[in-house]
Tab-separated table of C-alpha atoms in Angstrom:
chain	number	residue	atom	x	y	z
U	817	MET	CA	-12.657	34.474	-48.141
U	818	THR	CA	-9.455	32.515	-47.738
U	819	LEU	CA	-7.502	30.051	-45.640
U	820	PHE	CA	-4.406	32.229	-46.036
U	821	PRO	CA	-5.214	35.912	-45.412
U	822	GLU	CA	-1.530	36.630	-44.794
U	823	LEU	CA	-0.879	36.181	-48.529
U	824	PHE	CA	-2.790	39.363	-49.305
U	825	ALA	CA	-1.119	41.958	-47.071
U	826	PRO	CA	2.121	42.430	-49.080
U	827	HIS	CA	0.181	42.988	-52.289
U	828	LEU	CA	-2.191	45.535	-50.756
U	829	THR	CA	0.570	47.759	-49.367
U	830	GLN	CA	3.092	47.828	-52.224
U	831	GLY	CA	3.248	49.292	-55.699
U	832	ILE	CA	1.227	51.926	-57.454
U	833	THR	CA	-2.124	50.174	-56.899
U	834	ARG	CA	-1.814	50.642	-53.127
U	835	ARG	CA	-3.292	54.108	-53.754
U	836	ALA	CA	-6.631	52.491	-54.515
U	837	TYR	CA	-6.557	50.481	-51.285
U	838	GLU	CA	-5.296	53.332	-49.077
U	839	SER	CA	-7.946	55.720	-50.410
U	840	GLY	CA	-10.725	53.184	-49.939
U	841	GLN	CA	-11.592	53.163	-53.643
U	842	VAL	CA	-11.069	49.410	-53.428
U	843	ASP	CA	-12.064	48.177	-49.975
U	844	VAL	CA	-10.616	44.718	-49.330
U	845	ARG	CA	-11.900	42.832	-46.291
U	846	LEU	CA	-10.333	39.484	-45.477
U	847	TRP	CA	-12.421	36.655	-44.019
U	848	PRO	CA	-10.219	33.824	-42.627
U	849	LEU	CA	-12.182	30.652	-43.249
U	850	ARG	CA	-10.722	28.784	-40.267
U	851	ASP	CA	-12.512	31.280	-38.004
U	852	PHE	CA	-15.752	29.599	-39.046
U	853	ALA	CA	-14.735	26.062	-38.066
U	854	LEU	CA	-16.311	24.912	-34.802
U	855	ASP	CA	-13.939	22.167	-33.678
U	856	THR	CA	-10.764	22.560	-31.628
U	857	TYR	CA	-8.532	21.929	-34.638
U	858	ARG	CA	-10.327	24.561	-36.772
U	859	ARG	CA	-10.776	21.936	-39.462
U	860	VAL	CA	-12.147	23.101	-42.786
U	861	ASP	CA	-11.497	20.058	-45.001
U	862	ASP	CA	-12.122	16.321	-45.140
U	863	ARG	CA	-11.805	13.367	-47.497
U	864	PRO	CA	-14.117	13.263	-50.519
U	865	PHE	CA	-17.113	10.959	-50.597
U	866	GLY	CA	-16.585	8.243	-53.201
U	867	GLY	CA	-12.857	8.130	-52.543
U	868	GLY	CA	-10.033	9.708	-54.447
U	869	PRO	CA	-6.966	11.792	-53.665
U	870	GLY	CA	-6.791	15.021	-51.733
U	871	MET	CA	-9.203	16.807	-49.464
U	872	VAL	CA	-12.379	18.815	-50.046
U	873	MET	CA	-13.218	22.072	-48.287
U	874	LEU	CA	-16.200	21.447	-46.018
U	875	ALA	CA	-19.575	22.982	-46.740
U	876	GLU	CA	-20.552	24.015	-43.204
U	877	PRO	CA	-17.652	26.406	-42.445
U	878	LEU	CA	-18.139	27.944	-45.883
U	879	GLU	CA	-21.869	28.354	-45.283
U	880	ARG	CA	-21.178	30.121	-41.971
U	881	ALA	CA	-18.549	32.341	-43.560
U	882	LEU	CA	-20.810	33.348	-46.440
U	883	ALA	CA	-23.637	34.100	-44.014
U	884	ALA	CA	-21.288	36.351	-42.021
U	885	VAL	CA	-20.125	38.157	-45.155
U	886	GLN	CA	-23.682	38.742	-46.316
U	887	ALA	CA	-24.713	39.945	-42.853
U	888	GLY	CA	-21.781	42.350	-42.812
U	889	ARG	CA	-22.714	43.773	-46.192
U	890	ALA	CA	-26.338	44.135	-45.130
U	891	GLU	CA	-25.328	45.953	-41.936
U	892	ALA	CA	-23.184	48.327	-43.993
U	893	GLN	CA	-26.122	48.790	-46.391
U	894	ALA	CA	-23.931	47.611	-49.244
U	895	PRO	CA	-25.711	46.397	-52.385
U	896	ALA	CA	-25.899	42.710	-53.201
U	897	ALA	CA	-22.664	41.508	-54.764
U	898	PRO	CA	-21.780	38.466	-56.867
U	899	VAL	CA	-19.949	35.556	-55.253
U	900	VAL	CA	-16.899	34.681	-57.354
U	901	HIS	CA	-15.217	31.274	-57.133
U	902	PHE	CA	-11.797	30.782	-58.718
U	903	THR	CA	-11.346	27.461	-60.503
U	904	PRO	CA	-9.485	26.179	-63.610
U	905	THR	CA	-12.888	25.272	-65.064
U	906	GLY	CA	-14.138	28.864	-64.840
U	907	ALA	CA	-14.460	31.521	-67.526
U	908	PRO	CA	-11.225	33.388	-68.328
U	909	ILE	CA	-10.619	36.718	-66.632
U	910	THR	CA	-10.597	39.366	-69.368
U	911	GLN	CA	-10.050	43.117	-69.372
U	912	ALA	CA	-13.686	43.616	-70.359
U	913	LEU	CA	-14.785	41.644	-67.296
U	914	VAL	CA	-12.381	43.625	-65.100
U	915	ARG	CA	-13.900	46.899	-66.314
U	916	GLN	CA	-17.391	45.576	-65.648
U	917	MET	CA	-16.487	44.516	-62.120
U	918	ALA	CA	-14.667	47.791	-61.428
U	919	GLU	CA	-17.932	49.624	-62.103
U	920	GLY	CA	-20.074	47.142	-60.146
U	921	PRO	CA	-21.142	46.809	-56.518
U	922	GLY	CA	-18.089	44.800	-55.475
U	923	ALA	CA	-17.781	41.051	-55.113
U	924	VAL	CA	-17.272	38.262	-52.617
U	925	LEU	CA	-14.126	36.408	-53.685
U	926	LEU	CA	-14.114	32.767	-52.616
U	927	CYS	CA	-10.627	31.238	-52.675
U	928	GLY	CA	-10.692	27.461	-52.740
U	929	ARG	CA	-7.875	25.072	-51.823
U	930	TYR	CA	-7.051	21.366	-51.998
U	931	GLU	CA	-9.243	19.409	-54.442
U	932	GLY	CA	-11.861	22.145	-54.353
U	933	ILE	CA	-14.896	23.086	-52.297
U	934	ASP	CA	-18.080	21.133	-51.669
U	935	GLN	CA	-20.200	21.460	-54.816
U	936	ARG	CA	-23.308	22.230	-52.772
U	937	VAL	CA	-21.791	25.541	-51.709
U	938	ILE	CA	-21.070	26.388	-55.337
U	939	ASP	CA	-24.596	25.466	-56.385
U	940	ARG	CA	-26.177	27.533	-53.597
U	941	HIS	CA	-24.078	30.654	-53.609
U	942	VAL	CA	-21.630	31.111	-56.464
U	943	THR	CA	-22.615	33.621	-59.138
U	944	LEU	CA	-19.520	33.462	-61.310
U	945	GLU	CA	-16.608	31.046	-61.712
U	946	LEU	CA	-13.377	32.545	-63.050
U	947	SER	CA	-9.967	31.263	-64.112
U	948	LEU	CA	-6.549	32.756	-64.854
U	949	GLY	CA	-6.001	30.177	-67.586
U	950	ASP	CA	-5.843	26.520	-68.482
U	951	PHE	CA	-3.492	25.466	-65.702
U	952	VAL	CA	-3.834	24.415	-62.072
U	953	LEU	CA	-2.813	26.532	-59.071
U	954	SER	CA	-2.661	25.564	-55.401
U	955	GLY	CA	-5.575	27.827	-54.537
U	956	GLY	CA	-7.717	30.793	-55.463
U	957	GLU	CA	-5.592	33.443	-53.753
U	958	LEU	CA	-3.386	34.233	-56.756
U	959	PRO	CA	-6.338	34.688	-59.154
U	960	ALA	CA	-8.057	36.834	-56.507
U	961	LEU	CA	-4.961	39.022	-56.178
U	962	ALA	CA	-4.689	39.320	-59.953
U	963	LEU	CA	-8.318	40.415	-60.187
U	964	LEU	CA	-7.918	42.920	-57.330
U	965	ASP	CA	-4.818	44.406	-58.946
U	966	ALA	CA	-6.539	44.731	-62.322
U	967	ILE	CA	-9.538	46.450	-60.712
U	968	ALA	CA	-7.400	48.737	-58.536
U	969	ARG	CA	-5.443	50.129	-61.462
U	970	LEU	CA	-8.685	51.259	-63.127
U	971	GLN	CA	-9.646	53.490	-60.199
U	972	PRO	CA	-9.410	57.275	-60.752
U	973	GLY	CA	-6.048	58.713	-59.763
U	974	VAL	CA	-4.183	55.413	-59.621
U	975	LEU	CA	-2.808	55.658	-63.158
U	976	THR	CA	-2.719	58.524	-65.625
U	977	ALA	CA	-5.199	58.657	-68.489
U	978	GLN	CA	-2.344	58.106	-70.943
U	979	SER	CA	-1.300	54.939	-69.112
U	980	HIS	CA	-4.832	53.588	-69.486
U	981	GLU	CA	-4.849	54.455	-73.182
U	982	GLN	CA	-1.655	52.441	-73.682
U	983	ASP	CA	-2.697	49.450	-71.597
U	984	SER	CA	-1.800	45.960	-72.779
U	985	PHE	CA	-5.481	45.447	-73.653
U	986	SER	CA	-7.022	48.546	-75.215
U	987	ALA	CA	-10.725	49.344	-75.287
U	988	ASP	CA	-10.899	48.063	-78.877
U	989	GLY	CA	-9.510	44.675	-77.853
U	990	LEU	CA	-6.046	45.060	-79.368
U	991	LEU	CA	-2.906	43.931	-77.576
U	992	ASP	CA	-0.345	46.533	-76.592
U	993	CYS	CA	2.528	47.435	-78.910
U	994	PRO	CA	6.230	46.900	-78.048
U	995	HIS	CA	7.971	49.561	-75.938
U	996	TYR	CA	11.589	50.774	-75.956
U	997	SER	CA	13.779	53.040	-73.815
U	998	ARG	CA	17.480	53.960	-73.491
U	999	PRO	CA	19.977	53.187	-74.883
U	1000	GLU	CA	19.066	53.928	-78.484
U	1001	VAL	CA	21.362	51.086	-79.561
U	1002	LEU	CA	21.797	48.050	-77.293
U	1003	ALA	CA	25.120	46.245	-77.718
U	1004	THR	CA	24.785	42.455	-77.473
U	1005	PRO	CA	27.068	39.517	-78.346
U	1006	GLU	CA	24.852	38.916	-81.369
U	1007	GLY	CA	25.203	42.483	-82.597
U	1008	ALA	CA	23.706	45.940	-82.152
U	1009	LEU	CA	19.963	46.209	-81.521
U	1010	PRO	CA	18.644	49.679	-82.374
U	1011	VAL	CA	15.335	51.202	-81.381
U	1012	PRO	CA	12.896	51.419	-84.336
U	1013	PRO	CA	13.777	54.745	-86.018
U	1014	VAL	CA	10.186	55.971	-86.136
U	1015	LEU	CA	10.129	56.204	-82.322
U	1016	LEU	CA	13.045	58.644	-82.453
U	1017	SER	CA	11.604	60.734	-85.283
U	1018	GLY	CA	9.468	63.086	-83.213
U	1019	HIS	CA	6.570	62.682	-85.695
U	1020	HIS	CA	3.692	61.883	-83.359
U	1021	ALA	CA	1.244	60.875	-86.088
U	1022	GLN	CA	3.764	58.421	-87.548
U	1023	ILE	CA	4.545	57.058	-84.088
U	1024	GLU	CA	0.865	56.493	-83.352
U	1025	ARG	CA	0.412	54.791	-86.730
U	1026	TRP	CA	3.422	52.533	-86.049
U	1027	ARG	CA	2.085	51.595	-82.622
U	1028	ARG	CA	-1.346	50.861	-84.067
U	1029	ASP	CA	0.164	48.686	-86.803
U	1030	GLN	CA	2.263	46.813	-84.245
U	1031	SER	CA	-0.796	46.222	-82.049
U	1032	LEU	CA	-2.786	44.909	-84.995
U	1033	ALA	CA	0.016	42.566	-86.062
U	1034	LEU	CA	0.591	41.288	-82.529
U	1035	THR	CA	-3.116	40.716	-81.939
U	1036	LEU	CA	-3.471	38.838	-85.228
U	1037	ARG	CA	-0.486	36.651	-84.378
U	1038	ARG	CA	-1.283	35.891	-80.724
U	1039	ARG	CA	-5.062	36.359	-80.476
U	1040	PRO	CA	-6.391	35.530	-83.951
U	1041	GLU	CA	-9.835	34.812	-82.519
C-alpha cells in the first residue's frame, strides 16, 4: 500500500531476486492509496490537529484501502496476514524476522509518507511496526523494498544453498567474513595488498576455520551485543 507504486517496478524486474517474483513464489500486489481518495484532487493528507509542521496521511482513504486489501485476500482464500507499518520508531528488521516472514502467510505492507499516518489507523490495524535503522527516510517504500528483497532471496531456487550458507548473517547470528577475488596481489599507491595466503592454500578445513574466526572477530567488534 503506497502513494508511489511506480517505485517498485524496477526492483521487481531486475537482479537475481526477480526469479522469485516471476515464479510467483513472492506475489507482490501494489495498492495505490490515491485510488481510495474520494475527492477530485485524490487527496490523502491534511494538516495535523494541534498544529505543527508537515502533513498527516488521512485515516479514511487508508481505512478504505485496508478494507479492499482484506476483501481481496478473503476472495482469494488467502490466510490472514499481519499488517506491517514502516516507521523509524519500529523494531529493527533482522535476518531472523525475515526468515520468519518468508515462511509465513504473507503480509500487508503499509508505506507511510509525510509526518506519518493517522494514529487511529495504526491502533486499529497494524500488527507490526518495523524500521531499517535509527534514521529518517521520506517514506516506507525503501524499507518495504528491502524487506521484499530479503524475503525473495530466501525462496527455493533463487540462490544456491552455498550462497545461503555464506550469507552476511548466518543462522548462528554471526556476521559474514571478508571475501577476496583476483588479482592475488592488488597494486595500490600505498603498496601491494595480497590476498590472505590461507585462501590460496587449497586446504578447505583451514579455509573454513579462517572464515569462522573472521566472522567471530567481526561480530565481536561490530555487534558485541
